[in-house]
mmCIF file of C-alpha atoms in Angstrom:
data_model
loop_
_atom_site.group_PDB
_atom_site.id
_atom_site.type_symbol
_atom_site.label_atom_id
_atom_site.label_comp_id
_atom_site.label_asym_id
_atom_site.label_seq_id
_atom_site.Cartn_x
_atom_site.Cartn_y
_atom_site.Cartn_z
ATOM 1 C CA MET E 1 -20.174 23.063 -30.051
ATOM 2 C CA ALA E 2 -23.209 23.418 -27.761
ATOM 3 C CA LEU E 3 -22.617 26.181 -25.275
ATOM 4 C CA ASP E 4 -23.872 23.775 -22.566
ATOM 5 C CA ASP E 5 -21.470 21.312 -24.088
ATOM 6 C CA PRO E 6 -19.642 20.359 -20.764
ATOM 7 C CA ARG E 7 -16.544 20.698 -23.024
ATOM 8 C CA THR E 8 -16.835 24.244 -23.787
ATOM 9 C CA SER E 9 -14.513 24.030 -20.961
ATOM 10 C CA PRO E 10 -13.224 27.258 -18.566
ATOM 11 C CA ASP E 11 -10.275 25.326 -17.597
ATOM 12 C CA ALA E 12 -7.644 25.229 -20.300
ATOM 13 C CA GLU E 13 -5.479 27.192 -17.372
ATOM 14 C CA ALA E 14 -5.784 24.546 -15.286
ATOM 15 C CA LEU E 15 -4.835 22.138 -18.246
ATOM 16 C CA THR E 16 -2.263 23.849 -19.137
ATOM 17 C CA LEU E 17 -0.956 23.614 -15.698
ATOM 18 C CA ARG E 18 -1.336 19.983 -15.586
ATOM 19 C CA TYR E 19 0.456 19.523 -18.556
ATOM 20 C CA GLY E 20 2.092 22.563 -20.504
ATOM 21 C CA ALA E 21 1.251 22.930 -23.604
ATOM 22 C CA GLU E 22 0.983 19.275 -25.139
ATOM 23 C CA HIS E 23 -2.904 19.306 -23.136
ATOM 24 C CA PRO E 24 -6.024 18.260 -24.746
ATOM 25 C CA ALA E 25 -7.724 20.626 -26.866
ATOM 26 C CA GLU E 26 -10.602 20.011 -24.971
ATOM 27 C CA ILE E 27 -12.037 17.749 -21.883
ATOM 28 C CA PHE E 28 -15.293 17.307 -20.313
ATOM 29 C CA SER E 29 -15.637 19.615 -17.372
ATOM 30 C CA ASN E 30 -17.612 19.749 -13.843
ATOM 31 C CA PRO E 31 -16.805 20.626 -10.556
ATOM 32 C CA THR E 32 -15.096 17.157 -9.945
ATOM 33 C CA ILE E 33 -12.982 16.888 -12.573
ATOM 34 C CA ALA E 34 -11.915 20.763 -12.068
ATOM 35 C CA GLY E 35 -11.082 19.814 -8.452
ATOM 36 C CA LEU E 36 -8.493 16.775 -9.545
ATOM 37 C CA LEU E 37 -6.748 19.082 -12.504
ATOM 38 C CA ALA E 38 -5.986 21.198 -9.357
ATOM 39 C CA HIS E 39 -4.598 18.590 -6.845
ATOM 40 C CA ARG E 40 -1.120 19.115 -5.773
ATOM 41 C CA SER E 41 1.026 17.552 -3.083
ATOM 42 C CA VAL E 42 0.861 19.870 0.048
ATOM 43 C CA ARG E 43 3.919 19.412 2.527
ATOM 44 C CA ALA E 44 4.197 22.720 4.162
ATOM 45 C CA TYR E 45 1.074 22.787 7.329
ATOM 46 C CA LEU E 46 -0.132 25.322 9.460
ATOM 47 C CA PRO E 47 -0.394 23.241 12.676
ATOM 48 C CA ASP E 48 -4.304 23.929 13.056
ATOM 49 C CA PRO E 49 -6.152 20.528 13.972
ATOM 50 C CA LEU E 50 -9.024 19.250 11.961
ATOM 51 C CA ALA E 51 -12.494 20.532 12.383
ATOM 52 C CA PRO E 52 -14.981 17.650 14.502
ATOM 53 C CA GLY E 53 -16.228 15.108 11.977
ATOM 54 C CA THR E 54 -13.583 15.563 9.339
ATOM 55 C CA LEU E 55 -11.542 12.778 10.045
ATOM 56 C CA ALA E 56 -14.724 10.228 9.985
ATOM 57 C CA THR E 57 -16.212 12.375 6.912
ATOM 58 C CA LEU E 58 -12.834 11.572 4.963
ATOM 59 C CA ILE E 59 -12.703 6.836 6.674
ATOM 60 C CA ALA E 60 -16.306 7.252 4.712
ATOM 61 C CA ALA E 61 -14.775 8.690 1.590
ATOM 62 C CA ALA E 62 -12.327 6.044 1.617
ATOM 63 C CA GLN E 63 -14.599 3.896 1.946
ATOM 64 C CA SER E 64 -16.769 3.879 -1.017
ATOM 65 C CA ALA E 65 -14.436 3.290 -3.499
ATOM 66 C CA PRO E 66 -13.958 -0.021 -4.559
ATOM 67 C CA SER E 67 -13.168 -3.011 -2.774
ATOM 68 C CA SER E 68 -12.653 -6.779 -4.469
ATOM 69 C CA SER E 69 -14.896 -8.906 -4.075
ATOM 70 C CA ASN E 70 -15.755 -6.607 -1.064
ATOM 71 C CA LEU E 71 -12.715 -8.139 1.000
ATOM 72 C CA GLN E 72 -11.818 -5.214 2.831
ATOM 73 C CA LEU E 73 -8.433 -6.208 3.214
ATOM 74 C CA TRP E 74 -7.209 -3.068 4.737
ATOM 75 C CA SER E 75 -7.184 -0.392 7.329
ATOM 76 C CA VAL E 76 -6.021 2.981 8.489
ATOM 77 C CA VAL E 77 -4.425 3.948 12.081
ATOM 78 C CA ALA E 78 -4.864 7.815 12.052
ATOM 79 C CA VAL E 79 -1.757 9.702 14.390
ATOM 80 C CA GLU E 80 -2.441 12.485 16.118
ATOM 81 C CA ASP E 81 -0.184 12.274 18.676
ATOM 82 C CA ALA E 82 3.048 14.843 18.067
ATOM 83 C CA ALA E 83 5.835 12.713 19.477
ATOM 84 C CA LYS E 84 4.482 10.139 17.478
ATOM 85 C CA ARG E 85 4.515 12.189 13.960
ATOM 86 C CA ALA E 86 8.005 13.028 14.997
ATOM 87 C CA ARG E 87 9.557 9.694 15.206
ATOM 88 C CA LEU E 88 8.035 8.638 11.519
ATOM 89 C CA ALA E 89 9.071 11.683 9.941
ATOM 90 C CA GLU E 90 12.324 10.509 11.128
ATOM 91 C CA LEU E 91 11.456 6.793 9.841
ATOM 92 C CA ALA E 92 10.491 8.659 7.247
ATOM 93 C CA GLY E 93 14.270 10.694 6.522
ATOM 94 C CA GLY E 94 12.796 13.720 8.262
ATOM 95 C CA GLN E 95 9.856 15.281 6.491
ATOM 96 C CA ARG E 96 9.051 17.903 8.319
ATOM 97 C CA HIS E 97 5.405 17.659 6.772
ATOM 98 C CA ILE E 98 4.659 14.664 8.088
ATOM 99 C CA ALA E 99 5.636 16.288 12.101
ATOM 100 C CA GLN E 100 4.014 20.346 10.398
ATOM 101 C CA ALA E 101 0.192 18.561 9.799
ATOM 102 C CA PRO E 102 -2.372 17.809 12.789
ATOM 103 C CA VAL E 103 -2.193 14.144 11.732
ATOM 104 C CA ILE E 104 -1.021 11.439 9.511
ATOM 105 C CA LEU E 105 -3.075 8.593 8.215
ATOM 106 C CA LEU E 106 -1.474 5.595 7.820
ATOM 107 C CA PHE E 107 -3.620 2.861 5.464
ATOM 108 C CA VAL E 108 -2.424 -0.706 6.182
ATOM 109 C CA ALA E 109 -3.007 -3.875 3.778
ATOM 110 C CA ASP E 110 -4.485 -5.532 6.519
ATOM 111 C CA LEU E 111 -4.466 -9.569 6.218
ATOM 112 C CA ALA E 112 -4.455 -10.153 10.082
ATOM 113 C CA ARG E 113 -9.202 -8.792 10.422
ATOM 114 C CA ALA E 114 -9.370 -12.093 7.389
ATOM 115 C CA ARG E 115 -6.543 -14.553 9.308
ATOM 116 C CA LEU E 116 -8.885 -13.763 12.082
ATOM 117 C CA ILE E 117 -11.568 -14.559 10.841
ATOM 118 C CA ALA E 118 -11.333 -17.747 9.409
ATOM 119 C CA ARG E 119 -9.374 -18.647 12.503
ATOM 120 C CA ASP E 120 -12.165 -18.233 14.570
ATOM 121 C CA ALA E 121 -14.875 -19.952 11.999
ATOM 122 C CA GLY E 122 -11.970 -23.091 12.579
ATOM 123 C CA ALA E 123 -11.353 -22.439 8.972
ATOM 124 C CA PRO E 124 -8.298 -22.835 6.742
ATOM 125 C CA ASP E 125 -5.642 -18.672 5.904
ATOM 126 C CA GLU E 126 -3.907 -20.310 3.484
ATOM 127 C CA GLY E 127 -5.300 -18.505 0.663
ATOM 128 C CA PHE E 128 -3.797 -15.136 2.188
ATOM 129 C CA ASP E 129 -0.258 -16.685 1.851
ATOM 130 C CA TYR E 130 -0.557 -15.828 -1.398
ATOM 131 C CA LEU E 131 1.889 -12.706 -3.274
ATOM 132 C CA GLU E 132 -1.963 -13.075 -4.631
ATOM 133 C CA SER E 133 -4.082 -11.574 -1.207
ATOM 134 C CA PHE E 134 -1.314 -8.857 -0.263
ATOM 135 C CA THR E 135 -1.613 -7.363 -3.954
ATOM 136 C CA VAL E 136 -4.916 -6.774 -3.288
ATOM 137 C CA ALA E 137 -5.124 -5.225 0.116
ATOM 138 C CA THR E 138 -2.526 -3.049 -1.437
ATOM 139 C CA ILE E 139 -4.856 -1.611 -4.247
ATOM 140 C CA ASP E 140 -7.693 -1.866 -2.158
ATOM 141 C CA ALA E 141 -5.557 0.874 0.726
ATOM 142 C CA ALA E 142 -4.616 2.701 -2.575
ATOM 143 C CA LEU E 143 -8.180 3.070 -4.374
ATOM 144 C CA ALA E 144 -9.653 3.847 -0.467
ATOM 145 C CA ALA E 145 -6.734 6.462 0.089
ATOM 146 C CA GLN E 146 -7.235 8.204 -3.317
ATOM 147 C CA ASN E 147 -11.604 8.419 -2.584
ATOM 148 C CA ALA E 148 -9.906 10.241 1.434
ATOM 149 C CA VAL E 149 -7.813 12.933 -0.857
ATOM 150 C CA VAL E 150 -10.269 13.577 -2.704
ATOM 151 C CA ALA E 151 -12.586 14.379 0.075
ATOM 152 C CA ALA E 152 -10.164 16.287 1.736
ATOM 153 C CA GLU E 153 -9.235 18.788 -1.037
ATOM 154 C CA SER E 154 -13.142 19.153 -1.416
ATOM 155 C CA LEU E 155 -13.146 20.224 2.616
ATOM 156 C CA GLY E 156 -10.072 23.045 1.670
ATOM 157 C CA LEU E 157 -7.939 21.000 3.009
ATOM 158 C CA GLY E 158 -4.180 19.387 1.389
ATOM 159 C CA THR E 159 -2.758 16.153 1.007
ATOM 160 C CA VAL E 160 0.665 14.121 0.446
ATOM 161 C CA TYR E 161 1.194 10.804 0.379
ATOM 162 C CA ILE E 162 4.126 9.205 2.134
ATOM 163 C CA GLY E 163 5.550 6.135 0.622
ATOM 164 C CA ALA E 164 8.732 6.162 2.979
ATOM 165 C CA MET E 165 6.562 4.366 5.423
ATOM 166 C CA ARG E 166 8.016 1.291 3.305
ATOM 167 C CA ASN E 167 11.666 2.513 4.020
ATOM 168 C CA GLN E 168 11.788 1.045 7.407
ATOM 169 C CA PRO E 169 8.830 -1.226 7.499
ATOM 170 C CA GLU E 170 8.693 -2.749 10.857
ATOM 171 C CA ALA E 171 9.364 0.301 13.024
ATOM 172 C CA VAL E 172 6.773 1.979 11.582
ATOM 173 C CA ALA E 173 4.658 -1.702 12.576
ATOM 174 C CA GLU E 174 5.929 -1.366 15.348
ATOM 175 C CA LEU E 175 4.798 2.352 16.505
ATOM 176 C CA ALA E 176 1.090 1.337 14.921
ATOM 177 C CA GLY E 177 0.984 -1.550 17.271
ATOM 178 C CA LEU E 178 0.623 -3.515 14.276
ATOM 179 C CA PRO E 179 -0.347 -7.048 14.432
ATOM 180 C CA GLN E 180 1.270 -10.372 12.401
ATOM 181 C CA GLY E 181 -0.188 -9.774 8.779
ATOM 182 C CA ALA E 182 -0.817 -6.171 8.587
ATOM 183 C CA VAL E 183 1.927 -3.742 7.238
ATOM 184 C CA VAL E 184 2.000 0.216 6.583
ATOM 185 C CA VAL E 185 1.819 0.478 2.938
ATOM 186 C CA PHE E 186 1.465 4.425 2.608
ATOM 187 C CA GLY E 187 0.954 7.254 4.841
ATOM 188 C CA LEU E 188 -1.133 10.312 3.820
ATOM 189 C CA VAL E 189 -0.528 13.650 5.230
ATOM 190 C CA VAL E 190 -4.064 15.996 6.040
ATOM 191 C CA GLY E 191 -3.383 19.388 7.275
ATOM 192 C CA HIS E 192 -4.518 22.876 6.529
ATOM 193 C CA PRO E 193 -1.600 24.132 3.439
ATOM 194 C CA ASP E 194 0.776 26.949 4.522
ATOM 195 C CA PRO E 195 -0.563 30.159 2.435
ATOM 196 C CA ALA E 196 3.103 31.646 2.991
ATOM 197 C CA HIS E 197 4.973 28.226 1.355
ATOM 198 C CA PRO E 198 1.406 27.496 -1.162
ATOM 199 C CA ALA E 199 2.155 24.173 -3.176
ATOM 200 C CA ALA E 200 2.108 23.967 -6.728
ATOM 201 C CA VAL E 201 -0.252 21.769 -9.481
ATOM 202 C CA LYS E 202 3.184 19.687 -10.632
ATOM 203 C CA PRO E 203 2.860 18.934 -14.481
ATOM 204 C CA ARG E 204 2.624 15.353 -15.897
ATOM 205 C CA LEU E 205 3.471 13.614 -18.880
ATOM 206 C CA PRO E 206 1.206 13.972 -21.903
ATOM 207 C CA GLN E 207 -1.396 11.979 -22.836
ATOM 208 C CA SER E 208 -0.050 10.731 -25.637
ATOM 209 C CA VAL E 209 2.925 8.320 -23.335
ATOM 210 C CA VAL E 210 0.670 6.591 -20.818
ATOM 211 C CA LEU E 211 -2.893 6.552 -23.080
ATOM 212 C CA HIS E 212 -2.235 3.799 -25.748
ATOM 213 C CA HIS E 213 -5.082 3.030 -28.304
ATOM 214 C CA GLU E 214 -5.261 -1.130 -28.921
ATOM 215 C CA THR E 215 -1.846 -2.371 -28.174
ATOM 216 C CA TYR E 216 0.762 -0.621 -26.573
ATOM 217 C CA ALA E 217 3.499 1.159 -28.849
ATOM 218 C CA LEU E 218 7.021 2.244 -26.508
ATOM 219 C CA ASP E 219 9.167 3.213 -28.716
ATOM 220 C CA ALA E 220 6.737 6.313 -29.765
ATOM 221 C CA GLN E 221 7.110 7.837 -26.210
ATOM 222 C CA ARG E 222 10.364 8.913 -26.903
ATOM 223 C CA GLU E 223 9.921 12.400 -29.003
ATOM 224 C CA PRO E 224 6.573 13.335 -26.814
ATOM 225 C CA ILE E 225 8.590 11.837 -23.686
ATOM 226 C CA ALA E 226 11.642 14.719 -24.480
ATOM 227 C CA ARG E 227 9.604 17.505 -24.794
ATOM 228 C CA TYR E 228 7.656 16.582 -20.920
ATOM 229 C CA ASP E 229 11.208 16.720 -19.757
ATOM 230 C CA GLU E 230 11.717 20.369 -21.211
ATOM 231 C CA THR E 231 8.276 21.141 -19.522
ATOM 232 C CA ALA E 232 9.838 19.636 -16.037
ATOM 233 C CA ARG E 233 12.790 21.690 -16.241
ATOM 234 C CA ALA E 234 11.072 24.706 -16.828
ATOM 235 C CA PHE E 235 8.404 23.691 -14.114
ATOM 236 C CA GLN E 236 11.776 23.014 -11.741
ATOM 237 C CA THR E 237 13.828 26.109 -12.611
ATOM 238 C CA THR E 238 10.516 28.172 -12.020
ATOM 239 C CA HIS E 239 9.924 26.553 -8.453
ATOM 240 C CA GLY E 240 13.182 27.503 -7.402
ATOM 241 C CA GLN E 241 14.659 23.541 -8.097
ATOM 242 C CA GLN E 242 17.321 21.853 -10.086
ATOM 243 C CA PRO E 243 16.331 21.234 -13.522
ATOM 244 C CA VAL E 244 17.685 18.001 -14.044
ATOM 245 C CA GLY E 245 14.213 17.222 -16.233
ATOM 246 C CA TRP E 246 11.972 13.960 -15.144
ATOM 247 C CA ARG E 247 13.887 11.516 -16.796
ATOM 248 C CA ALA E 248 16.527 12.037 -14.657
ATOM 249 C CA LEU E 249 14.724 11.198 -12.165
ATOM 250 C CA ILE E 250 13.878 7.618 -13.556
ATOM 251 C CA ILE E 251 17.065 7.404 -14.207
ATOM 252 C CA THR E 252 18.677 7.917 -10.675
ATOM 253 C CA ARG E 253 15.491 5.718 -9.042
ATOM 254 C CA GLY E 254 16.540 2.636 -10.719
ATOM 255 C CA ARG E 255 20.305 2.891 -10.738
ATOM 256 C CA ASN E 256 21.208 0.548 -7.551
ATOM 257 C CA ALA E 257 19.782 -1.021 -5.016
ATOM 258 C CA ALA E 258 20.796 1.758 -3.027
ATOM 259 C CA ALA E 259 18.435 4.433 -4.508
ATOM 260 C CA LEU E 260 15.658 3.093 -3.402
ATOM 261 C CA ASN E 261 16.429 4.502 0.256
ATOM 262 C CA GLY E 262 15.895 0.661 2.005
ATOM 263 C CA ARG E 263 12.953 -0.706 0.346
ATOM 264 C CA ASP E 264 15.214 -2.826 -1.571
ATOM 265 C CA ARG E 265 14.733 -5.385 1.521
ATOM 266 C CA LEU E 266 10.655 -4.852 0.837
ATOM 267 C CA LYS E 267 10.032 -8.941 0.358
ATOM 268 C CA ALA E 268 12.078 -9.557 3.563
ATOM 269 C CA ALA E 269 10.103 -7.394 5.469
ATOM 270 C CA LEU E 270 6.882 -8.448 4.322
ATOM 271 C CA ARG E 271 7.423 -11.979 5.727
ATOM 272 C CA ALA E 272 8.920 -10.576 8.601
ATOM 273 C CA LEU E 273 6.058 -9.178 9.364
ATOM 274 C CA GLY E 274 3.544 -12.138 8.294
ATOM 275 C CA PHE E 275 3.166 -12.124 4.560
ATOM 276 C CA ALA E 276 4.503 -15.058 2.810
ATOM 277 C CA LEU E 277 3.588 -13.978 -0.223
ATOM 278 C CA LYS E 278 3.651 -17.293 -2.247
#
């Protein structure tokens, strides 16, 4: 392998942090890939405000993500007000980092704008009643948000996604002043990580579980999942957590409706917020 081959990677440590011992032997390496491998969810923040221009930079990055048919069926509500962030933390089950950080970005699956355009033109808007339209809006929002995460981390900022914005979607929609046909599908906390409480790179499933060649293989996943469970236990022990492993997280989440923390009624909430989901 040539010395200038990008696979002569200095990122063995980064790969070990991301996968444990069961990591690819070599990958291409550059600053973008190194930044992606180093991603971690930050749950402890300094209260310092973001530098001027930061929010516009993150949204520019978000808007540079792909959008299905260029429909751009998403929006963002940036919440900086301390009282509102405290309320959102409460709605999310007491996640203090929402109140700690200077801003949370509420990513909105937004069919309200599309309906406005159609109705102003006197055109029918039945197509937006279908599950496909909501799915496109949600995917667009997720793609945009991940671009914002990469941009934020490149600026030395920390982020963490907040799926618990779906615990009480009507209350979140009211706080954000959303019209019918718009819903917050997740939040994204952005801020300066607290150096006193550094976040860790969490190991992921080995590629032998998630990467399938030509056809999907389910039964072959058992052994690498069992090995990953041990990697997860070791990580949890090292970071002062209960060493329950990874499979226990899956089992707990799928046990019953109560494990969804209110999201078992998401379909009803979405319909109340103006999504027919035909």
